[in-house]
PDB file of C-alpha atoms in Angstrom:
ATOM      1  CA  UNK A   1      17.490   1.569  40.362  1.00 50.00           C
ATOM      2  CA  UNK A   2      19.397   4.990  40.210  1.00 48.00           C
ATOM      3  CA  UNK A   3      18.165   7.444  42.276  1.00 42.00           C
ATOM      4  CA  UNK A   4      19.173  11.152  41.721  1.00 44.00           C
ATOM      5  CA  UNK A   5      18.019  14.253  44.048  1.00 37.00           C
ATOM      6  CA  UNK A   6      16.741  16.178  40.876  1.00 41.00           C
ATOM      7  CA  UNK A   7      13.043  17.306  40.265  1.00 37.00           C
ATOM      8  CA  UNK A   8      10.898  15.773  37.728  1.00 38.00           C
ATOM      9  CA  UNK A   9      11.563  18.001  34.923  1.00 41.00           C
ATOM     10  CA  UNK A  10       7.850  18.450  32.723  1.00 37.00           C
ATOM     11  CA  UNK A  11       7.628  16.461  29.474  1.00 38.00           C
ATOM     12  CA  UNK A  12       8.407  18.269  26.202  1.00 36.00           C
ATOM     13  CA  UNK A  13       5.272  19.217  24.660  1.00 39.00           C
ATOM     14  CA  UNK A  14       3.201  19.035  27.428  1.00 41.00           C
ATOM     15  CA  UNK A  15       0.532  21.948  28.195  1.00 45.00           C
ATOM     16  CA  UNK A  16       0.202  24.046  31.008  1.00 49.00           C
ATOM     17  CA  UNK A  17      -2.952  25.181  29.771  1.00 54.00           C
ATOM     18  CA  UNK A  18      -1.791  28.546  29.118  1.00 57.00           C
ATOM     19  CA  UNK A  19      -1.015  27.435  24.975  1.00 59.00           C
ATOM     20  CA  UNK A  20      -2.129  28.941  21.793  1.00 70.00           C
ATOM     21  CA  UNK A  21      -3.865  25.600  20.535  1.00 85.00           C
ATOM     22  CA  UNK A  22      -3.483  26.874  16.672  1.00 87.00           C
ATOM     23  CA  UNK A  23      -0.066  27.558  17.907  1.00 91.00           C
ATOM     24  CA  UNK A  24       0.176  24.259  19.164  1.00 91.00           C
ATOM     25  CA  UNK A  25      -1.082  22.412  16.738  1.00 93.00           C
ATOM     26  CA  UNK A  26       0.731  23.631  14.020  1.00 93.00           C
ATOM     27  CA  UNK A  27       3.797  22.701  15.734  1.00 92.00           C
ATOM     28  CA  UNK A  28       2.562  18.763  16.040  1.00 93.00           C
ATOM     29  CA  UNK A  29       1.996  19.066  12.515  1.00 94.00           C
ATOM     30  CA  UNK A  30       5.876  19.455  11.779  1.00 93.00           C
ATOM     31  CA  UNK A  31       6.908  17.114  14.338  1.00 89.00           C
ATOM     32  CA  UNK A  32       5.155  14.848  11.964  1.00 91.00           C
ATOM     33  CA  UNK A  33       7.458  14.803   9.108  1.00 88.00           C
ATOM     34  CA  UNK A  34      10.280  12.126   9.978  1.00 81.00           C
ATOM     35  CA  UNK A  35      13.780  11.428   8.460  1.00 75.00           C
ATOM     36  CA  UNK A  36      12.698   9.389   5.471  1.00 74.00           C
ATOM     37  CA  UNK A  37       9.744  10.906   4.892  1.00 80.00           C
ATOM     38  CA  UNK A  38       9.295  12.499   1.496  1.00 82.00           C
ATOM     39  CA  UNK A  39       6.227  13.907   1.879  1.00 93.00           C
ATOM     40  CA  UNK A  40       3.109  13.396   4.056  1.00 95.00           C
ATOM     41  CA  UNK A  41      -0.331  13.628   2.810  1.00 96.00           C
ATOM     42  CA  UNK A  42      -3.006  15.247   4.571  1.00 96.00           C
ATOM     43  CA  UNK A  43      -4.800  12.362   5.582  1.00 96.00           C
ATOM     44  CA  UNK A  44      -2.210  10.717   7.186  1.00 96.00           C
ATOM     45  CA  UNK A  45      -1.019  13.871   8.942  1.00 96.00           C
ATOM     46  CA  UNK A  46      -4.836  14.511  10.473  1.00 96.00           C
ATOM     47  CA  UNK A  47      -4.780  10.799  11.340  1.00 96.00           C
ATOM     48  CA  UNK A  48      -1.283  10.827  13.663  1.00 94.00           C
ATOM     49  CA  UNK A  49      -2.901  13.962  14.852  1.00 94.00           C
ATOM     50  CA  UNK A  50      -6.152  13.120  15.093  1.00 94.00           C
ATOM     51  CA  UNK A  51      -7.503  16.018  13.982  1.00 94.00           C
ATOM     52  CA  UNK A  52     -10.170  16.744  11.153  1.00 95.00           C
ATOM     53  CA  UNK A  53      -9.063  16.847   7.897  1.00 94.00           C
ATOM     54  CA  UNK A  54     -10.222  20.596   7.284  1.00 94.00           C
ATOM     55  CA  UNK A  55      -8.637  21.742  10.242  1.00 95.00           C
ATOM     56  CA  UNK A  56      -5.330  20.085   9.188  1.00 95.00           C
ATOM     57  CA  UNK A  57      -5.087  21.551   5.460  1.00 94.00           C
ATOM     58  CA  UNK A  58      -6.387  25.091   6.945  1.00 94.00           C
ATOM     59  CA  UNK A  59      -3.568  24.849   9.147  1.00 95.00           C
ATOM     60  CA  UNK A  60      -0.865  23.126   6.870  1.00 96.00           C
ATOM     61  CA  UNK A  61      -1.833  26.151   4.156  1.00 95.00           C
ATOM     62  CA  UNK A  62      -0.873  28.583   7.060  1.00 95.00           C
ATOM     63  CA  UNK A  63       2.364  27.024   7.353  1.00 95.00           C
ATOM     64  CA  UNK A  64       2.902  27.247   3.888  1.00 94.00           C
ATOM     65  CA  UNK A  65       1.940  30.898   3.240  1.00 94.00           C
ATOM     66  CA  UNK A  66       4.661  31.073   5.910  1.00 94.00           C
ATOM     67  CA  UNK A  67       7.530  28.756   4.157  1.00 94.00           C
ATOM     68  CA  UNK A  68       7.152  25.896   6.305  1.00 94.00           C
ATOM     69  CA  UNK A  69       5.940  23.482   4.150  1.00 95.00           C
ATOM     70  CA  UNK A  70       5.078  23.312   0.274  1.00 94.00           C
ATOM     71  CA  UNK A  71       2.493  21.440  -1.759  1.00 94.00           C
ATOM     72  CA  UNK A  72       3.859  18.741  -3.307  1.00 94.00           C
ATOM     73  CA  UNK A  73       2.348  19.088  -7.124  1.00 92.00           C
ATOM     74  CA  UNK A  74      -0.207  17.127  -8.060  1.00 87.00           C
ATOM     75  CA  UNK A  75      -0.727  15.283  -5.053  1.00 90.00           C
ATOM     76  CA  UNK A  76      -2.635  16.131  -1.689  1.00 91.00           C
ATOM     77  CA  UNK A  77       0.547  15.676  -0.069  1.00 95.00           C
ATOM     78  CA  UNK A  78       3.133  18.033   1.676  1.00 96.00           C
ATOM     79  CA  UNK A  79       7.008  18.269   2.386  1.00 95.00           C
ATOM     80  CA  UNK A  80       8.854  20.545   4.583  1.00 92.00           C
ATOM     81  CA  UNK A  81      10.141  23.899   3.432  1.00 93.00           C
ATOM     82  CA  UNK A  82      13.075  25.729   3.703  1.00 91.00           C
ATOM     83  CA  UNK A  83      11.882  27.715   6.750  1.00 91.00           C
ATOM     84  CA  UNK A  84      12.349  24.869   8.957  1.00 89.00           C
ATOM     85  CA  UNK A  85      15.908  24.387   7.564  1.00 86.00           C
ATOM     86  CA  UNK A  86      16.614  27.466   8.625  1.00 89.00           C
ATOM     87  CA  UNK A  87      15.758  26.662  12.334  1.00 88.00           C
ATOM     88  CA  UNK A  88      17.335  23.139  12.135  1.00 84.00           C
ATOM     89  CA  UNK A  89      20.843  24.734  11.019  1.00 85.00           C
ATOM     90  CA  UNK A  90      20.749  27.868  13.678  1.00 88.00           C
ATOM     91  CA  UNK A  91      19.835  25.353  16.365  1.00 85.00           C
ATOM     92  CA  UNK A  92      22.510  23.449  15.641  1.00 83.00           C
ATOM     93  CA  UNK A  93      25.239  26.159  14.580  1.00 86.00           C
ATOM     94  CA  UNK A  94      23.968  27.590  18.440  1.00 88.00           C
ATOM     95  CA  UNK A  95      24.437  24.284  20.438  1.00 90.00           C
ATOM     96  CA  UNK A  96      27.716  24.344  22.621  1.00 92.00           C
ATOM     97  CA  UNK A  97      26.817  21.124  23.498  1.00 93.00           C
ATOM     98  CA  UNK A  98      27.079  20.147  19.336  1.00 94.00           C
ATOM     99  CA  UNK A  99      30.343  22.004  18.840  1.00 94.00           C
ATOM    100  CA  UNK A 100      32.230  20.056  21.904  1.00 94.00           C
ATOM    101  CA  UNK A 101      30.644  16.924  20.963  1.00 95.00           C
ATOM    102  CA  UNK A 102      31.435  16.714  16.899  1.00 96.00           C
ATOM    103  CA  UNK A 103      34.944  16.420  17.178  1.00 96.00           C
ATOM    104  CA  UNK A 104      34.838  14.066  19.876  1.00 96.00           C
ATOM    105  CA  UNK A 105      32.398  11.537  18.294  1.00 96.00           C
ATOM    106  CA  UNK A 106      34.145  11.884  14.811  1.00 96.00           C
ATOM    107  CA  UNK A 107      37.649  11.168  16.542  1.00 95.00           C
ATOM    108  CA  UNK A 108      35.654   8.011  18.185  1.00 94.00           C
ATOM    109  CA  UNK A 109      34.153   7.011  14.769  1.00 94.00           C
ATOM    110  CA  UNK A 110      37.360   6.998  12.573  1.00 94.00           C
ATOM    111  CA  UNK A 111      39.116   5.062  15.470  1.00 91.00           C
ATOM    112  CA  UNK A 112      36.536   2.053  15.129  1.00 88.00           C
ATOM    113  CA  UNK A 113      35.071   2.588  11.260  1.00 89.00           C
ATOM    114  CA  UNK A 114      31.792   3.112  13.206  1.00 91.00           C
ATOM    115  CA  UNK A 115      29.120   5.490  13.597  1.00 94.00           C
ATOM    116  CA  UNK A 116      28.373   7.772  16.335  1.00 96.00           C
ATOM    117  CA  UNK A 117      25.478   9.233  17.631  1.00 97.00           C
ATOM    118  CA  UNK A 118      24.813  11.969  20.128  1.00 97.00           C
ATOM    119  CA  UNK A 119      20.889  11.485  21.792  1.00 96.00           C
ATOM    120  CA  UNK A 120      18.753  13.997  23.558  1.00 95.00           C
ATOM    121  CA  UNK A 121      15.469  12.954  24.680  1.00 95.00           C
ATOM    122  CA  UNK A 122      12.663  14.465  22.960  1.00 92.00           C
ATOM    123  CA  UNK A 123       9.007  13.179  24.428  1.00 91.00           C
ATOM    124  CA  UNK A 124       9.033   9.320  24.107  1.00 92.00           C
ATOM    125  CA  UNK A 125      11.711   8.960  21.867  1.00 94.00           C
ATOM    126  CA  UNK A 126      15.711   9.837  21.628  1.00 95.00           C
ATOM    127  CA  UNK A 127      16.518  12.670  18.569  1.00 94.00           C
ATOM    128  CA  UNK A 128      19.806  12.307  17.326  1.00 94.00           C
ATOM    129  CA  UNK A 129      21.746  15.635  17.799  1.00 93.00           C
ATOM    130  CA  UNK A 130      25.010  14.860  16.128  1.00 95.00           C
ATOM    131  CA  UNK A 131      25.816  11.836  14.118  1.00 95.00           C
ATOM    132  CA  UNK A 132      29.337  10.958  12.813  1.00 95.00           C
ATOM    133  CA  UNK A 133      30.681   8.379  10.875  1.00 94.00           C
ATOM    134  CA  UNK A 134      34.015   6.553   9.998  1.00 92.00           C
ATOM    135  CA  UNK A 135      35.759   6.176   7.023  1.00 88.00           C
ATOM    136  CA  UNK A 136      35.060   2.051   6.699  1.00 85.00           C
ATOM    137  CA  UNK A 137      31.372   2.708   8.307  1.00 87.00           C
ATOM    138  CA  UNK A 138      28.758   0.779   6.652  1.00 84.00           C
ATOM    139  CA  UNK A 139      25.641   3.010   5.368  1.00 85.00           C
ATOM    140  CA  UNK A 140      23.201   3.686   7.433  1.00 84.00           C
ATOM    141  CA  UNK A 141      20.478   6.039   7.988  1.00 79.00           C
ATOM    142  CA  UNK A 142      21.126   7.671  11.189  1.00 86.00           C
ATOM    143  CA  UNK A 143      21.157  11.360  10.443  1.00 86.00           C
ATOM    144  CA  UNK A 144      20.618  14.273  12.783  1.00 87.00           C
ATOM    145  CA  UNK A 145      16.460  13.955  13.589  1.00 87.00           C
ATOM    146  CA  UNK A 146      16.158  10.584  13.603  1.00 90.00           C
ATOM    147  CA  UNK A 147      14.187   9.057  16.244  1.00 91.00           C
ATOM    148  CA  UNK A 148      15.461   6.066  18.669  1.00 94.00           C
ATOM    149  CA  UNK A 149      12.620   4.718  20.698  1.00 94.00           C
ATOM    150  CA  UNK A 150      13.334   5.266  24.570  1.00 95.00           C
ATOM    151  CA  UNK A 151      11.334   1.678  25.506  1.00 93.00           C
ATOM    152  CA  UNK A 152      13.203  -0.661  23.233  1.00 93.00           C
ATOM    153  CA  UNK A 153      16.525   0.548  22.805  1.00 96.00           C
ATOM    154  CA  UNK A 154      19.959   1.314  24.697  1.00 96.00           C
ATOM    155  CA  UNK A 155      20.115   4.827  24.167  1.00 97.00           C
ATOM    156  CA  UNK A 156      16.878   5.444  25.440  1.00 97.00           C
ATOM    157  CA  UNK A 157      17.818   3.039  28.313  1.00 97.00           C
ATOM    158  CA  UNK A 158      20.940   5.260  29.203  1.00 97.00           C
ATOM    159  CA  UNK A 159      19.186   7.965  29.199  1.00 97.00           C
ATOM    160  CA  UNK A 160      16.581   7.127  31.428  1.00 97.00           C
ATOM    161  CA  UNK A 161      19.109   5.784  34.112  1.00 97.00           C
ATOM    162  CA  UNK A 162      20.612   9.623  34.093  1.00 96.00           C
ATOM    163  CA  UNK A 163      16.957  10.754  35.411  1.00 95.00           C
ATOM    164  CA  UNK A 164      15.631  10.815  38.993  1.00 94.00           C
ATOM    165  CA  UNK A 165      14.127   7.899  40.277  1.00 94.00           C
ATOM    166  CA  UNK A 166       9.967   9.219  40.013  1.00 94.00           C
ATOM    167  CA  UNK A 167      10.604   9.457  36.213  1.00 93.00           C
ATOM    168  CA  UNK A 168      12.732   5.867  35.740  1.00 95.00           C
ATOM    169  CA  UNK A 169       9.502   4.519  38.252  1.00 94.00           C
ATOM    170  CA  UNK A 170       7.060   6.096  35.311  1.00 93.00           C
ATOM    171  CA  UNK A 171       8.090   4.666  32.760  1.00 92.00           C
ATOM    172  CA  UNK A 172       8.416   1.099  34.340  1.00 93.00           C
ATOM    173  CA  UNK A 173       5.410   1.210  35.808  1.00 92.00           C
ATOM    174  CA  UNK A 174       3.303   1.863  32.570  1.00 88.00           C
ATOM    175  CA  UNK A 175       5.454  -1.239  31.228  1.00 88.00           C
ATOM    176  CA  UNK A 176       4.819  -3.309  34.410  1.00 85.00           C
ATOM    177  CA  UNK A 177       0.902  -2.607  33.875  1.00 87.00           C
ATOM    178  CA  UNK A 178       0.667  -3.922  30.542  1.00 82.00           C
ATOM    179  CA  UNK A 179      -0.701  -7.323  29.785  1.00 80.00           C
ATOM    180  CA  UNK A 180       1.572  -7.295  26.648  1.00 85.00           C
ATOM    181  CA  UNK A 181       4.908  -9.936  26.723  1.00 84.00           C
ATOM    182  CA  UNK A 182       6.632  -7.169  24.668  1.00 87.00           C
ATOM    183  CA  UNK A 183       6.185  -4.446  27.159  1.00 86.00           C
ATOM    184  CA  UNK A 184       7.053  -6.690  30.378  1.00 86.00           C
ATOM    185  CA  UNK A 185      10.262  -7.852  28.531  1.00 89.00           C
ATOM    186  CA  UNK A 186      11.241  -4.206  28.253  1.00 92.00           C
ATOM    187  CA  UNK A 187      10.988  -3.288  31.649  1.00 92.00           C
ATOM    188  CA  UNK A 188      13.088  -6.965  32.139  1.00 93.00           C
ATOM    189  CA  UNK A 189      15.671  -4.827  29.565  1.00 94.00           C
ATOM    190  CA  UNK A 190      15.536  -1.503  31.180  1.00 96.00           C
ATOM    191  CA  UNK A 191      16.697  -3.304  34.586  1.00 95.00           C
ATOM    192  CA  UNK A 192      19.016  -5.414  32.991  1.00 96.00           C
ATOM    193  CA  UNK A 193      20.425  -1.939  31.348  1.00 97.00           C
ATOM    194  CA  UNK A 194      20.519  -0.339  34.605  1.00 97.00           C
ATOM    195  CA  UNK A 195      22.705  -2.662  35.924  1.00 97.00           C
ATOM    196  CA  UNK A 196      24.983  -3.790  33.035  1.00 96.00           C
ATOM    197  CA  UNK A 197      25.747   0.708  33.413  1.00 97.00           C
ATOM    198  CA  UNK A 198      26.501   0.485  37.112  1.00 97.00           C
ATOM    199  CA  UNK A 199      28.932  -2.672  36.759  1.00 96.00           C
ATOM    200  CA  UNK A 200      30.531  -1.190  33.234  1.00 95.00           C
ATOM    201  CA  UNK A 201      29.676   2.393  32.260  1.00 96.00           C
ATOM    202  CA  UNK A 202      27.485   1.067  29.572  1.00 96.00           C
ATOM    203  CA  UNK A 203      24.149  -0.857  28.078  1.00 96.00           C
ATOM    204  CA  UNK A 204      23.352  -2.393  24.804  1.00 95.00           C
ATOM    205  CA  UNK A 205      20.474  -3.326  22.490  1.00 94.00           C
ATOM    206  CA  UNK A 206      19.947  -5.396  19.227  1.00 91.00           C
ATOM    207  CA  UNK A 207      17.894  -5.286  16.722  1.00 88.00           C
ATOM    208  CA  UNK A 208      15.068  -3.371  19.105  1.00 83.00           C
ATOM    209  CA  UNK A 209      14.621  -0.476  16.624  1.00 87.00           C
ATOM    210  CA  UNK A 210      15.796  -2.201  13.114  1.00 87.00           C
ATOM    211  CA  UNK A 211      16.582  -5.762  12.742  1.00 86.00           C
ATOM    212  CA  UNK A 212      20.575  -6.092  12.538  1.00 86.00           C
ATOM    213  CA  UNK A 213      21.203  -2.763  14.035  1.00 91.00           C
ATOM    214  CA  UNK A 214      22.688  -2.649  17.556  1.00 92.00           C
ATOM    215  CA  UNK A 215      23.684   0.136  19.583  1.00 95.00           C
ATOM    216  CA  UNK A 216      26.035   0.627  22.845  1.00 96.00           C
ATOM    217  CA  UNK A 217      25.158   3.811  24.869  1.00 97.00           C
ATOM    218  CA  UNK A 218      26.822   5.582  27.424  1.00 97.00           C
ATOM    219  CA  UNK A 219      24.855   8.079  29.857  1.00 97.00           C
ATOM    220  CA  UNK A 220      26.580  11.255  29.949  1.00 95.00           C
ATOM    221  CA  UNK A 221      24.940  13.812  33.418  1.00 92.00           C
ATOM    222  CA  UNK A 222      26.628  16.882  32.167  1.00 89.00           C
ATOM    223  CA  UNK A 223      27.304  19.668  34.360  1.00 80.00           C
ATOM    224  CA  UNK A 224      23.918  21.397  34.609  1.00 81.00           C
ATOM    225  CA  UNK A 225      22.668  17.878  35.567  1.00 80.00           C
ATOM    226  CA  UNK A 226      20.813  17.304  32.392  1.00 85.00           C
ATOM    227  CA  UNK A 227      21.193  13.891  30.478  1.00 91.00           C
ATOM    228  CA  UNK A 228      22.635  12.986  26.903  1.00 94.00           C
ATOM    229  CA  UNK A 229      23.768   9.961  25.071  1.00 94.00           C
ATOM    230  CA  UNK A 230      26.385   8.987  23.186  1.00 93.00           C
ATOM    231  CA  UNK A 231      25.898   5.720  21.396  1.00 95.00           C
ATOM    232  CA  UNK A 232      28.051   3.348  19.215  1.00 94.00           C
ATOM    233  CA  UNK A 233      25.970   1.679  16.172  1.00 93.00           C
ATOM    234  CA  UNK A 234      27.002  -1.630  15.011  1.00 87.00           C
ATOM    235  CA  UNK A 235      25.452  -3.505  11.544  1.00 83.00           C
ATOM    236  CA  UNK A 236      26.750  -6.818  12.088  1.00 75.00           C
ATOM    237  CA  UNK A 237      24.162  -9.888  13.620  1.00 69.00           C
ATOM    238  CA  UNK A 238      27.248 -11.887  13.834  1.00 78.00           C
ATOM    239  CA  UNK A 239      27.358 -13.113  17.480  1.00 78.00           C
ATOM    240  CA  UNK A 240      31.214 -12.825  17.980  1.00 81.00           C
ATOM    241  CA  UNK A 241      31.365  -9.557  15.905  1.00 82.00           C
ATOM    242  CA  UNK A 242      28.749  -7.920  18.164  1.00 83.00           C
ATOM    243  CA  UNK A 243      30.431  -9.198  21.576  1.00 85.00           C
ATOM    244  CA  UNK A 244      34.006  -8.223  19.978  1.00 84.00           C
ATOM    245  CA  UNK A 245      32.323  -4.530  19.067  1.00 86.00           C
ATOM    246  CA  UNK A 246      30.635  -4.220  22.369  1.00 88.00           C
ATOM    247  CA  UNK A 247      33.688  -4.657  24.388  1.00 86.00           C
ATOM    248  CA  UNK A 248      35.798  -2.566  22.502  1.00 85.00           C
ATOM    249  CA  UNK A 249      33.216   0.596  21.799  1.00 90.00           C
ATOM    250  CA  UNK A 250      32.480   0.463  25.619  1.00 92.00           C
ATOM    251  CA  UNK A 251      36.200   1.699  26.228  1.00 92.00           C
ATOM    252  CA  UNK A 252      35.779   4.601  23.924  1.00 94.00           C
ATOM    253  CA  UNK A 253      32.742   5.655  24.552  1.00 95.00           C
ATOM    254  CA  UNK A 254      33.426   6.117  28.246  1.00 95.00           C
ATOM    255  CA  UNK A 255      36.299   8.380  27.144  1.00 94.00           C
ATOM    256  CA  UNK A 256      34.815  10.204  24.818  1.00 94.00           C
ATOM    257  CA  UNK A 257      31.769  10.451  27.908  1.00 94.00           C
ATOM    258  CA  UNK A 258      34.154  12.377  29.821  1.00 93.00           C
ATOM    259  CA  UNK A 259      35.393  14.269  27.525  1.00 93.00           C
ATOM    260  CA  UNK A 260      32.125  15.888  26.206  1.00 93.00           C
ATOM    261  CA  UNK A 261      30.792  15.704  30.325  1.00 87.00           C
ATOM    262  CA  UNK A 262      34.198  18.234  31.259  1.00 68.00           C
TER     263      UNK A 262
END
């Protein structure tokens, strides 16, 4: 296991018990709303949230007095609102890591008709940043916000190798505890992953998140010592096409790696 010198750094999201909890809540209620999603209704919102249906509209109608989200007509449902599009494009349009990256992923993309993904971690899941694609790339819905698990996939295995070693034994050690086969053959994949990035630079996963989709990730520690991802997404369950892919994405990502770590 990698071991790094860095402190635990405190999950995103988590309370110090200092919060606003209306605040805070209102918050989880937008993390809700996925890529994909067209519209959430209030039910199902108070149920991820597990909060009472009356809180949930009082506070979704807050959000929408504020342009947040909007009723969807004639349906108990909601959708996000232009307010939140204005966050998404300033956090973005403000990311130096984003502007070094695009160029470098879309150079990566074109060379192998791929697509390209840049991953931060975001609670228990990796949120695309930047995503690129080539020319001859397949469709595939992989925009900026979607979410990669971190348990059962190779960019959330690369990213957890970048982290000190009381976070990498966290994780493991929920997975180790379980009586489940599918979480003990994760932590069998995270160690596999772990190595397979100290002998070549890189890991891999198939069909963990989506059947047919497989990724190669390369940990990137940038400067101030935080971690990122790039990843390489392949649509092809052909055996030899994956191993052929695999071997030559690794090679470019690990340029492209150093390019976006200087």
């Amino acid at each position: 296991m990698r071991k790094r010198s860095q402190s635990t750094d405190t999950p995103i999201g988590a309370s110090d018990g200092h919060g606003v909890d209306s605040l805070q809540r209102g918050l989880e209620i937008l993390r809700c709303f996925q890529p994909g999603e067209n519209a959430l209704t209030v039910t199902e919102i108070a149920r991820r949230l597990a909060l009472p249906r009356t809180t949930t509209r009082r506070l979704l109608d807050t959000l929408a007095m504020q342009g947040f989200v909007f009723r969807v007509p004639d349906r108990d449902a909601f959708r996000l609102h232009v307010a939140c599009f204005v966050l998404g494009q300033a956090v973005l349009a403000g990311s130096a890591l984003v502007r070094k990256s695009t160029p470098v992923l879309q150079l990566l993309a074109n060379q192998h008709d791929m697509h390209c993904l840049l991953c931060v971690r975001d609670r228990e899941d990796m949120l695309v940043l930047v995503h690129q694609a080539g020319a001859g790339a397949a469709n595939c819905a992989l925009g900026a916000g979607t979410r990669l698990p971190i348990a059962c996939t190779a960019p959330g295995h690369a990213w957890l190798w970048t982290q000190p070693a009381a976070v990498q034994g966290e994780w493991l050690a929920r997975m180790r505890a379980s009586t489940t086969p599918s979480d003990n053959a994760r932590a069998a994949a995270i160690y596999q992953a772990f190595h397979d990035i100290a002998q070549g630079g890189t890991c891999t996963s198939f069909g963990g998140w989506r059947p047919g989709m497989g990724f190669v990730a390369a940990p990137v520690v940038m400067l101030d010592r935080s971690g990122v991802v790039i990843v390489g997404v392949q649509l092809s369950a052909d055996l030899r096409e994956r191993r052929r892919f695999e071997h030559e994405c690794a090679a470019g990502l690990l340029q492209a790696a150093s390019a976006i770590r200087g």
